[in-house]
C-alpha cells in the first residue's frame, strides 16, 4: 500500500483514542523457544547419560565422580536456561504498548505484568542495534525505545520498548517510531496511520494463533526458493512460537487504562478481527514450505531416535 512504512506489521489496533503495537521482541519468540528446546533436550540427554554411568556398578570410581560433578553442573545449567528464556514462554503473549493520543501518554505492559506510563511530550527515542549487522540467527534483535528525558540515562527501567526487528534493521526501527510519532503529533495522524496499515496483527485482546505464526515465520524473505530451502529450520521456530503463544497469558490492562481507551458505540476501531488482510489459504507456498519442513524434521528426529536406540 502506498505510503506504508515498513514496520506497520507491529500494529495491533488503531482508533481515535489509542494506537497499540506489540512492543519488544515479538519477532524473536520462535527463535528463543526453539533455542531453549534444543538446549533442554541436549542437557536432558547428557543428564541421562550421567545417571546411567552412576548406576552402573562396573564403572570405575573416577567416572562416577566425573558423572556426579557433571550432573550437578548440568542441573545448575537448567536453572541458567530457565532464567534466560523464562520471559518468552508461559508469560504474556504480547508486550503491548498503547499510545494515548488525547492524554499524550505512552503506556506499556512490561515483562513482570506491571504497567509503565510515560509522558509523550517528555520522551526521547533511542535505539539498541548492532549497526544493522544483525541476522536471523542473532538472539538479540534491534529495539527502539522511548525514554523520559527528565530521567538519567542510567534509569533503564523507566523506558518503554515500542518495537523490535529480528534482523536488526535500523530503518525498520525508525519506521516504527515514525508511525507512532505521526499518530500522536500530526493533525491527520489517525487517518494517515490507518491508511498505512496493511493488516493488524493479533494484539493484547486476541491470542496469536497458529495461522498467523506460520505467516510470520516465513515473511522474512520474498524469494520462494529460499523459503523452501530454510523450511527445516524455520518450521521448528514456528512451532516454538506457537507453543509460546498457546501457553501464555493474555496481558491485562489496568482499569484506568481501559477506561481511557473505551470506545463509544458509534466509534470504529481497526484491529485483527475486522482488518485481517492476510487470507491464510491464499498463501499456498508458505503452507507448502511449512509442511515440507515439518516432514523433513520429523524424518530426521525419527532416524535420530532409531540411531540412539540401536
CSV table of N, CA, C and O in Angstrom, one decimal, residues 107-221:
chain,number,residue,atom,x,y,z
A,107,UNK,N,1.8,4.1,27.4
A,107,UNK,CA,1.8,3.1,28.4
A,107,UNK,C,2.1,1.7,27.9
A,107,UNK,O,1.8,1.4,26.7
A,108,UNK,N,2.7,0.9,28.7
A,108,UNK,CA,3.1,-0.4,28.3
A,108,UNK,C,3.0,-1.5,29.4
A,108,UNK,O,3.1,-1.1,30.6
A,109,UNK,N,2.7,-2.7,29.0
A,109,UNK,CA,2.7,-3.8,29.9
A,109,UNK,C,4.1,-4.4,29.8
A,109,UNK,O,4.5,-4.8,28.7
A,110,UNK,N,4.8,-4.5,30.9
A,110,UNK,CA,6.2,-4.9,31.0
A,110,UNK,C,6.3,-6.4,31.2
A,110,UNK,O,5.3,-7.1,31.4
A,111,UNK,N,7.5,-6.9,31.3
A,111,UNK,CA,7.8,-8.4,31.5
A,111,UNK,C,7.1,-8.9,32.7
A,111,UNK,O,6.6,-10.0,32.7
A,112,UNK,N,7.1,-8.2,33.8
A,112,UNK,CA,6.6,-8.7,35.1
A,112,UNK,C,5.1,-8.5,35.2
A,112,UNK,O,4.5,-8.8,36.2
A,113,UNK,N,4.4,-8.0,34.1
A,113,UNK,CA,3.0,-7.8,34.2
A,113,UNK,C,2.5,-6.4,34.7
A,113,UNK,O,1.3,-6.1,34.6
A,114,UNK,N,3.5,-5.6,35.2
A,114,UNK,CA,3.1,-4.3,35.6
A,114,UNK,C,2.9,-3.3,34.5
A,114,UNK,O,3.3,-3.7,33.3
A,115,UNK,N,2.4,-2.2,34.7
A,115,UNK,CA,2.2,-1.2,33.7
A,115,UNK,C,3.1,0.0,33.9
A,115,UNK,O,3.2,0.6,35.0
A,116,UNK,N,3.8,0.5,32.9
A,116,UNK,CA,4.6,1.7,32.9
A,116,UNK,C,4.1,2.7,32.0
A,116,UNK,O,3.8,2.4,30.8
A,117,UNK,N,3.9,3.9,32.5
A,117,UNK,CA,3.3,5.0,31.7
A,117,UNK,C,4.2,6.2,31.8
A,117,UNK,O,4.7,6.6,32.8
A,118,UNK,N,4.5,6.8,30.6
A,118,UNK,CA,5.4,7.9,30.4
A,118,UNK,C,4.7,9.0,29.7
A,118,UNK,O,3.7,8.8,28.9
A,119,UNK,N,5.1,10.3,29.9
A,119,UNK,CA,4.5,11.4,29.2
A,119,UNK,C,5.1,11.5,27.8
A,119,UNK,O,6.4,11.5,27.6
A,120,UNK,N,4.3,11.5,26.8
A,120,UNK,CA,4.7,11.5,25.4
A,120,UNK,C,5.6,12.8,25.1
A,120,UNK,O,6.7,12.6,24.4
A,121,UNK,N,5.2,13.9,25.6
A,121,UNK,CA,6.0,15.1,25.3
A,121,UNK,C,7.3,15.2,26.0
A,121,UNK,O,8.1,16.2,25.7
A,122,UNK,N,7.6,14.3,26.9
A,122,UNK,CA,8.9,14.3,27.6
A,122,UNK,C,9.8,13.2,27.2
A,122,UNK,O,10.8,12.9,27.9
A,123,UNK,N,9.4,12.5,26.1
A,123,UNK,CA,10.1,11.3,25.8
A,123,UNK,C,11.1,11.6,24.6
A,123,UNK,O,11.0,12.5,23.8
A,124,UNK,N,12.2,10.7,24.7
A,124,UNK,CA,13.2,10.8,23.7
A,124,UNK,C,13.4,9.4,23.1
A,124,UNK,O,13.3,8.4,23.8
A,125,UNK,N,13.6,9.3,21.8
A,125,UNK,CA,13.8,8.0,21.2
A,125,UNK,C,15.2,7.6,21.1
A,125,UNK,O,16.1,8.4,21.0
A,126,UNK,N,15.5,6.3,21.4
A,126,UNK,CA,16.8,5.7,21.3
A,126,UNK,C,16.7,4.3,20.7
A,126,UNK,O,15.7,3.7,20.8
A,127,UNK,N,17.9,3.8,20.2
A,127,UNK,CA,17.9,2.5,19.5
A,127,UNK,C,19.0,1.6,20.1
A,127,UNK,O,20.1,2.1,20.5
A,128,UNK,N,18.7,0.4,20.2
A,128,UNK,CA,19.6,-0.6,20.6
A,128,UNK,C,19.8,-1.5,19.4
A,128,UNK,O,19.0,-2.4,19.1
A,129,UNK,N,20.9,-1.3,18.7
A,129,UNK,CA,21.2,-2.1,17.5
A,129,UNK,C,22.7,-2.5,17.4
A,129,UNK,O,23.5,-2.0,18.2
A,130,UNK,N,22.9,-3.3,16.4
A,130,UNK,CA,24.3,-3.7,16.1
A,130,UNK,C,24.7,-3.1,14.8
A,130,UNK,O,25.5,-3.6,14.0
A,131,UNK,N,24.2,-1.9,14.5
A,131,UNK,CA,24.5,-1.2,13.3
A,131,UNK,C,24.0,-1.8,12.1
A,131,UNK,O,24.6,-1.7,11.0
A,132,UNK,N,22.9,-2.5,12.2
A,132,UNK,CA,22.3,-3.1,11.0
A,132,UNK,C,23.0,-4.4,10.6
A,132,UNK,O,22.8,-4.9,9.5
A,133,UNK,N,23.9,-4.9,11.4
A,133,UNK,CA,24.6,-6.1,11.1
A,133,UNK,C,24.0,-7.4,11.7
A,133,UNK,O,24.7,-8.4,11.8
A,134,UNK,N,22.8,-7.3,12.1
A,134,UNK,CA,22.1,-8.5,12.7
A,134,UNK,C,21.8,-9.5,11.6
A,134,UNK,O,21.8,-9.3,10.4
A,135,UNK,N,21.4,-10.7,12.0
A,135,UNK,CA,21.0,-11.7,11.1
A,135,UNK,C,19.9,-12.5,11.8
A,135,UNK,O,19.5,-12.3,13.0
A,136,UNK,N,19.3,-13.5,11.0
A,136,UNK,CA,18.2,-14.3,11.5
A,136,UNK,C,18.6,-15.2,12.7
A,136,UNK,O,17.8,-15.7,13.4
A,137,UNK,N,20.0,-15.4,12.8
A,137,UNK,CA,20.5,-16.3,13.8
A,137,UNK,C,20.8,-15.5,15.1
A,137,UNK,O,21.2,-16.1,16.1
A,138,UNK,N,20.8,-14.1,15.0
A,138,UNK,CA,21.1,-13.3,16.2
A,138,UNK,C,20.0,-13.4,17.2
A,138,UNK,O,18.8,-13.3,16.9
A,139,UNK,N,20.4,-13.7,18.5
A,139,UNK,CA,19.4,-13.9,19.5
A,139,UNK,C,19.0,-12.5,20.1
A,139,UNK,O,18.0,-12.5,20.9
A,140,UNK,N,19.6,-11.4,19.8
A,140,UNK,CA,19.3,-10.1,20.4
A,140,UNK,C,18.9,-9.2,19.2
A,140,UNK,O,19.7,-8.8,18.4
A,141,UNK,N,17.6,-8.9,19.1
A,141,UNK,CA,17.1,-8.1,18.0
A,141,UNK,C,17.4,-6.6,18.2
A,141,UNK,O,17.7,-6.2,19.3
A,142,UNK,N,17.3,-5.8,17.2
A,142,UNK,CA,17.3,-4.4,17.3
A,142,UNK,C,16.0,-3.9,18.0
A,142,UNK,O,15.0,-4.4,17.7
A,143,UNK,N,16.1,-2.9,18.9
A,143,UNK,CA,15.0,-2.4,19.6
A,143,UNK,C,14.9,-0.9,19.6
A,143,UNK,O,16.0,-0.2,19.6
A,144,UNK,N,13.7,-0.4,19.5
A,144,UNK,CA,13.5,1.1,19.5
A,144,UNK,C,12.8,1.4,20.9
A,144,UNK,O,11.8,0.7,21.2
A,145,UNK,N,13.4,2.3,21.6
A,145,UNK,CA,13.0,2.6,23.0
A,145,UNK,C,12.5,4.1,23.0
A,145,UNK,O,12.9,4.9,22.3
A,146,UNK,N,11.5,4.3,24.0
A,146,UNK,CA,11.2,5.7,24.4
A,146,UNK,C,11.6,5.8,25.8
A,146,UNK,O,11.3,5.0,26.7
A,147,UNK,N,12.3,6.9,26.1
A,147,UNK,CA,12.8,7.2,27.4
A,147,UNK,C,12.4,8.6,27.9
A,147,UNK,O,12.4,9.5,27.1
A,148,UNK,N,12.1,8.8,29.1
A,148,UNK,CA,11.7,10.1,29.6
A,148,UNK,C,13.0,10.9,29.7
A,148,UNK,O,14.0,10.6,30.4
A,149,UNK,N,13.0,12.1,29.0
A,149,UNK,CA,14.2,12.9,29.0
A,149,UNK,C,14.5,13.6,30.4
A,149,UNK,O,15.6,14.1,30.6
A,150,UNK,N,13.5,13.5,31.3
A,150,UNK,CA,13.8,14.1,32.6
A,150,UNK,C,14.5,13.1,33.5
A,150,UNK,O,14.9,13.5,34.6
A,151,UNK,N,14.7,11.9,33.1
A,151,UNK,CA,15.4,10.9,33.9
A,151,UNK,C,16.8,10.7,33.4
A,151,UNK,O,17.1,10.9,32.2
A,152,UNK,N,17.6,10.2,34.2
A,152,UNK,CA,19.0,9.9,33.9
A,152,UNK,C,19.1,8.7,32.9
A,152,UNK,O,18.2,7.8,32.9
A,153,UNK,N,20.1,8.7,32.1
A,153,UNK,CA,20.3,7.6,31.2
A,153,UNK,C,20.5,6.3,31.9
A,153,UNK,O,20.4,5.2,31.3
A,154,UNK,N,20.9,6.3,33.1
A,154,UNK,CA,21.2,5.1,33.9
A,154,UNK,C,19.9,4.4,34.4
A,154,UNK,O,19.9,3.3,34.8
A,155,UNK,N,18.7,5.2,34.3
A,155,UNK,CA,17.5,4.6,34.7
A,155,UNK,C,16.9,3.8,33.6
A,155,UNK,O,16.0,4.3,32.9
A,156,UNK,N,17.3,2.5,33.5
A,156,UNK,CA,16.9,1.7,32.4
A,156,UNK,C,15.5,1.2,32.5
A,156,UNK,O,14.8,0.8,31.5
A,157,UNK,N,15.0,1.1,33.7
A,157,UNK,CA,13.6,0.5,33.9
A,157,UNK,C,12.5,1.6,33.7
A,157,UNK,O,11.4,1.3,33.8
A,158,UNK,N,12.9,2.8,33.4
A,158,UNK,CA,11.9,3.8,33.1
A,158,UNK,C,12.0,4.2,31.6
A,158,UNK,O,11.9,5.3,31.2
A,159,UNK,N,12.0,3.2,30.8
A,159,UNK,CA,11.9,3.3,29.3
A,159,UNK,C,11.0,2.2,28.8
A,159,UNK,O,10.9,1.1,29.3
A,160,UNK,N,10.4,2.5,27.6
A,160,UNK,CA,9.5,1.6,27.0
A,160,UNK,C,10.0,1.2,25.6
A,160,UNK,O,10.3,2.0,24.8
A,161,UNK,N,10.0,-0.1,25.4
A,161,UNK,CA,10.4,-0.7,24.1
A,161,UNK,C,9.2,-0.7,23.2
A,161,UNK,O,8.2,-1.5,23.5
A,162,UNK,N,9.1,0.1,22.2
A,162,UNK,CA,7.9,0.2,21.4
A,162,UNK,C,7.9,-0.7,20.2
A,162,UNK,O,7.0,-0.8,19.4
A,163,UNK,N,9.1,-1.4,19.9
A,163,UNK,CA,9.1,-2.3,18.8
A,163,UNK,C,10.5,-2.9,18.6
A,163,UNK,O,11.5,-2.5,19.3
A,164,UNK,N,10.6,-4.0,17.8
A,164,UNK,CA,11.9,-4.6,17.6
A,164,UNK,C,11.9,-5.2,16.2
A,164,UNK,O,10.9,-5.4,15.5
A,165,UNK,N,13.1,-5.6,15.8
A,165,UNK,CA,13.3,-6.2,14.5
A,165,UNK,C,14.4,-7.3,14.6
A,165,UNK,O,15.5,-7.0,15.0
A,166,UNK,N,14.0,-8.5,14.3
A,166,UNK,CA,15.0,-9.6,14.5
A,166,UNK,C,16.2,-9.5,13.6
A,166,UNK,O,17.2,-10.1,13.8
A,167,UNK,N,16.1,-8.8,12.4
A,167,UNK,CA,17.2,-8.6,11.6
A,167,UNK,C,18.0,-7.4,11.9
A,167,UNK,O,18.9,-7.0,11.1
A,168,UNK,N,17.6,-6.7,13.0
A,168,UNK,CA,18.4,-5.5,13.5
A,168,UNK,C,18.5,-4.4,12.4
A,168,UNK,O,19.6,-3.8,12.3
A,169,UNK,N,17.4,-4.2,11.7
A,169,UNK,CA,17.4,-3.2,10.6
A,169,UNK,C,17.0,-1.9,11.2
A,169,UNK,O,15.8,-1.7,11.6
A,170,UNK,N,17.9,-0.9,11.3
A,170,UNK,CA,17.6,0.4,11.9
A,170,UNK,C,16.5,1.2,11.2
A,170,UNK,O,15.7,1.9,11.8
A,171,UNK,N,16.4,1.0,9.9
A,171,UNK,CA,15.4,1.7,9.1
A,171,UNK,C,14.0,1.2,9.5
A,171,UNK,O,13.0,2.0,9.6
A,172,UNK,N,13.9,-0.1,9.8
A,172,UNK,CA,12.6,-0.6,10.3
A,172,UNK,C,12.2,0.0,11.7
A,172,UNK,O,11.1,0.4,11.9
A,173,UNK,N,13.3,0.1,12.6
A,173,UNK,CA,13.0,0.7,13.9
A,173,UNK,C,12.6,2.1,13.8
A,173,UNK,O,11.8,2.6,14.5
A,174,UNK,N,13.3,2.9,12.8
A,174,UNK,CA,12.9,4.3,12.6
A,174,UNK,C,11.5,4.4,12.1
A,174,UNK,O,10.7,5.3,12.5
A,175,UNK,N,11.0,3.4,11.3
A,175,UNK,CA,9.7,3.5,10.8
A,175,UNK,C,8.7,3.2,11.9
A,175,UNK,O,7.6,3.8,11.8
A,176,UNK,N,9.0,2.4,12.8
A,176,UNK,CA,8.1,2.2,14.0
A,176,UNK,C,7.9,3.5,14.7
A,176,UNK,O,6.8,3.8,15.1
A,177,UNK,N,9.0,4.2,14.9
A,177,UNK,CA,9.0,5.5,15.6
A,177,UNK,C,8.2,6.5,14.8
A,177,UNK,O,7.4,7.2,15.3
A,178,UNK,N,8.3,6.4,13.4
A,178,UNK,CA,7.6,7.3,12.6
A,178,UNK,C,6.1,7.1,12.7
A,178,UNK,O,5.3,8.1,12.7
A,179,UNK,N,5.7,5.9,12.7
A,179,UNK,CA,4.3,5.5,12.7
A,179,UNK,C,3.7,6.1,14.0
A,179,UNK,O,2.6,6.7,14.1
A,180,UNK,N,4.4,5.9,15.2
A,180,UNK,CA,3.9,6.3,16.5
A,180,UNK,C,3.9,7.9,16.5
A,180,UNK,O,2.9,8.5,17.0
A,181,UNK,N,5.0,8.5,16.1
A,181,UNK,CA,5.0,10.0,16.2
A,181,UNK,C,4.0,10.7,15.3
A,181,UNK,O,3.4,11.7,15.7
A,182,UNK,N,3.8,10.1,14.1
A,182,UNK,CA,2.8,10.7,13.2
A,182,UNK,C,1.4,10.6,13.8
A,182,UNK,O,0.6,11.5,13.7
A,183,UNK,N,1.1,9.4,14.4
A,183,UNK,CA,-0.2,9.2,15.0
A,183,UNK,C,-0.4,10.2,16.2
A,183,UNK,O,-1.5,10.8,16.3
A,184,UNK,N,0.6,10.4,17.0
A,184,UNK,CA,0.5,11.3,18.1
A,184,UNK,C,0.5,12.8,17.8
A,184,UNK,O,-0.2,13.6,18.4
A,185,UNK,N,1.3,13.2,16.8
A,185,UNK,CA,1.6,14.6,16.6
A,185,UNK,C,1.0,15.3,15.4
A,185,UNK,O,0.8,16.5,15.4
A,186,UNK,N,0.7,14.5,14.4
A,186,UNK,CA,0.1,15.1,13.2
A,186,UNK,C,-1.4,15.3,13.3
A,186,UNK,O,-2.1,14.5,13.9
A,187,UNK,N,-2.0,16.4,12.8
A,187,UNK,CA,-3.4,16.7,12.9
A,187,UNK,C,-4.2,15.6,12.2
A,187,UNK,O,-5.3,15.2,12.7
A,188,UNK,N,-3.6,15.0,11.1
A,188,UNK,CA,-4.3,13.9,10.4
A,188,UNK,C,-3.7,12.6,10.8
A,188,UNK,O,-3.7,11.6,10.0
A,189,UNK,N,-3.1,12.5,12.0
A,189,UNK,CA,-2.4,11.3,12.4
A,189,UNK,C,-3.2,10.1,12.4
A,189,UNK,O,-2.7,9.0,12.0
A,190,UNK,N,-4.4,10.1,12.8
A,190,UNK,CA,-5.3,8.9,12.9
A,190,UNK,C,-5.5,8.4,11.5
A,190,UNK,O,-5.4,7.2,11.2
A,191,UNK,N,-5.9,9.3,10.5
A,191,UNK,CA,-6.3,8.9,9.2
A,191,UNK,C,-5.0,8.3,8.5
A,191,UNK,O,-5.1,7.3,7.8
A,192,UNK,N,-3.9,9.0,8.6
A,192,UNK,CA,-2.7,8.6,7.9
A,192,UNK,C,-2.2,7.2,8.5
A,192,UNK,O,-1.7,6.4,7.7
A,193,UNK,N,-2.4,7.0,9.8
A,193,UNK,CA,-1.9,5.8,10.4
A,193,UNK,C,-2.8,4.6,9.9
A,193,UNK,O,-2.3,3.6,9.5
A,194,UNK,N,-4.1,4.8,9.8
A,194,UNK,CA,-5.0,3.8,9.3
A,194,UNK,C,-4.7,3.5,7.8
A,194,UNK,O,-4.7,2.3,7.4
A,195,UNK,N,-4.3,4.5,7.0
A,195,UNK,CA,-4.0,4.3,5.6
A,195,UNK,C,-2.7,3.5,5.4
A,195,UNK,O,-2.5,2.9,4.4
A,196,UNK,N,-1.8,3.5,6.4
A,196,UNK,CA,-0.6,2.8,6.3
A,196,UNK,C,-0.7,1.3,6.7
A,196,UNK,O,0.2,0.6,6.5
A,197,UNK,N,-1.7,1.0,7.4
A,197,UNK,CA,-1.8,-0.4,7.9
A,197,UNK,C,-2.3,-1.3,6.9
A,197,UNK,O,-3.4,-1.2,6.3
A,198,UNK,N,-1.4,-2.3,6.5
A,198,UNK,CA,-1.8,-3.3,5.5
A,198,UNK,C,-2.6,-4.4,6.2
A,198,UNK,O,-3.5,-5.0,5.6
A,199,UNK,N,-2.4,-4.6,7.4
A,199,UNK,CA,-3.2,-5.6,8.2
A,199,UNK,C,-2.8,-5.3,9.7
A,199,UNK,O,-1.8,-4.7,10.0
A,200,UNK,N,-3.7,-5.8,10.6
A,200,UNK,CA,-3.4,-5.7,12.0
A,200,UNK,C,-3.0,-7.1,12.6
A,200,UNK,O,-3.7,-8.1,12.2
A,201,UNK,N,-2.0,-7.1,13.4
A,201,UNK,CA,-1.6,-8.4,13.9
A,201,UNK,C,-2.4,-8.7,15.2
A,201,UNK,O,-3.0,-7.7,15.8
A,202,UNK,N,-2.5,-9.9,15.7
A,202,UNK,CA,-3.2,-10.2,16.9
A,202,UNK,C,-2.6,-9.4,18.1
A,202,UNK,O,-1.4,-9.3,18.2
A,203,UNK,N,-3.4,-8.8,18.9
A,203,UNK,CA,-2.9,-7.9,19.9
A,203,UNK,C,-3.2,-8.4,21.3
A,203,UNK,O,-3.4,-9.6,21.5
A,204,UNK,N,-3.3,-7.5,22.3
A,204,UNK,CA,-3.4,-7.9,23.7
A,204,UNK,C,-4.8,-8.5,24.0
A,204,UNK,O,-4.9,-9.1,25.0
A,205,UNK,N,-5.8,-8.2,23.1
A,205,UNK,CA,-7.1,-8.8,23.4
A,205,UNK,C,-7.4,-10.0,22.6
A,205,UNK,O,-8.4,-10.7,22.8
A,206,UNK,N,-6.4,-10.4,21.7
A,206,UNK,CA,-6.6,-11.6,20.9
A,206,UNK,C,-5.3,-12.4,20.9
A,206,UNK,O,-4.2,-11.9,20.6
A,207,UNK,N,-5.4,-13.7,21.3
A,207,UNK,CA,-4.2,-14.5,21.3
A,207,UNK,C,-3.8,-14.9,19.9
A,207,UNK,O,-4.6,-15.3,19.1
A,208,UNK,N,-2.5,-14.8,19.7
A,208,UNK,CA,-2.0,-15.2,18.4
A,208,UNK,C,-2.1,-16.7,18.1
A,208,UNK,O,-1.8,-17.5,19.0
A,209,UNK,N,-2.7,-17.0,17.0
A,209,UNK,CA,-2.9,-18.4,16.6
A,209,UNK,C,-1.8,-19.0,15.7
A,209,UNK,O,-0.9,-18.3,15.3
A,210,UNK,N,-2.0,-20.3,15.4
A,210,UNK,CA,-1.0,-21.0,14.5
A,210,UNK,C,-0.9,-20.4,13.1
A,210,UNK,O,0.1,-20.4,12.5
A,211,UNK,N,-2.1,-20.0,12.6
A,211,UNK,CA,-2.1,-19.5,11.2
A,211,UNK,C,-1.2,-18.2,11.1
A,211,UNK,O,-0.3,-18.2,10.2
A,212,UNK,N,-1.4,-17.3,12.0
A,212,UNK,CA,-0.5,-16.1,11.9
A,212,UNK,C,0.9,-16.4,12.2
A,212,UNK,O,1.9,-15.9,11.6
A,213,UNK,N,1.2,-17.4,13.1
A,213,UNK,CA,2.5,-17.8,13.4
A,213,UNK,C,3.3,-18.4,12.2
A,213,UNK,O,4.5,-18.1,11.9
A,214,UNK,N,2.5,-19.1,11.3
A,214,UNK,CA,3.2,-19.7,10.1
A,214,UNK,C,3.5,-18.5,9.1
A,214,UNK,O,4.6,-18.5,8.6
A,215,UNK,N,2.5,-17.6,8.9
A,215,UNK,CA,2.8,-16.5,8.0
A,215,UNK,C,3.9,-15.6,8.5
A,215,UNK,O,4.8,-15.2,7.7
A,216,UNK,N,4.0,-15.3,9.8
A,216,UNK,CA,5.0,-14.5,10.4
A,216,UNK,C,6.4,-15.2,10.3
A,216,UNK,O,7.4,-14.5,9.9
A,217,UNK,N,6.4,-16.5,10.5
A,217,UNK,CA,7.7,-17.2,10.4
A,217,UNK,C,8.3,-17.2,9.1
A,217,UNK,O,9.6,-17.2,9.0
A,218,UNK,N,7.5,-17.2,8.0
A,218,UNK,CA,8.1,-17.2,6.7
A,218,UNK,C,8.1,-15.9,5.9
A,218,UNK,O,8.3,-15.8,4.7
A,219,UNK,N,7.8,-14.8,6.6
A,219,UNK,CA,7.7,-13.5,6.0
A,219,UNK,C,9.1,-12.8,5.9
A,219,UNK,O,9.2,-11.7,5.3
A,220,UNK,N,10.2,-13.5,6.4
A,220,UNK,CA,11.5,-12.9,6.4
A,220,UNK,C,12.1,-12.7,5.0
A,220,UNK,O,13.0,-11.9,4.8
A,221,UNK,N,11.6,-13.4,4.0
A,221,UNK,CA,12.2,-13.4,2.7
A,221,UNK,C,11.1,-13.5,1.6
A,221,UNK,O,10.1,-14.3,1.8
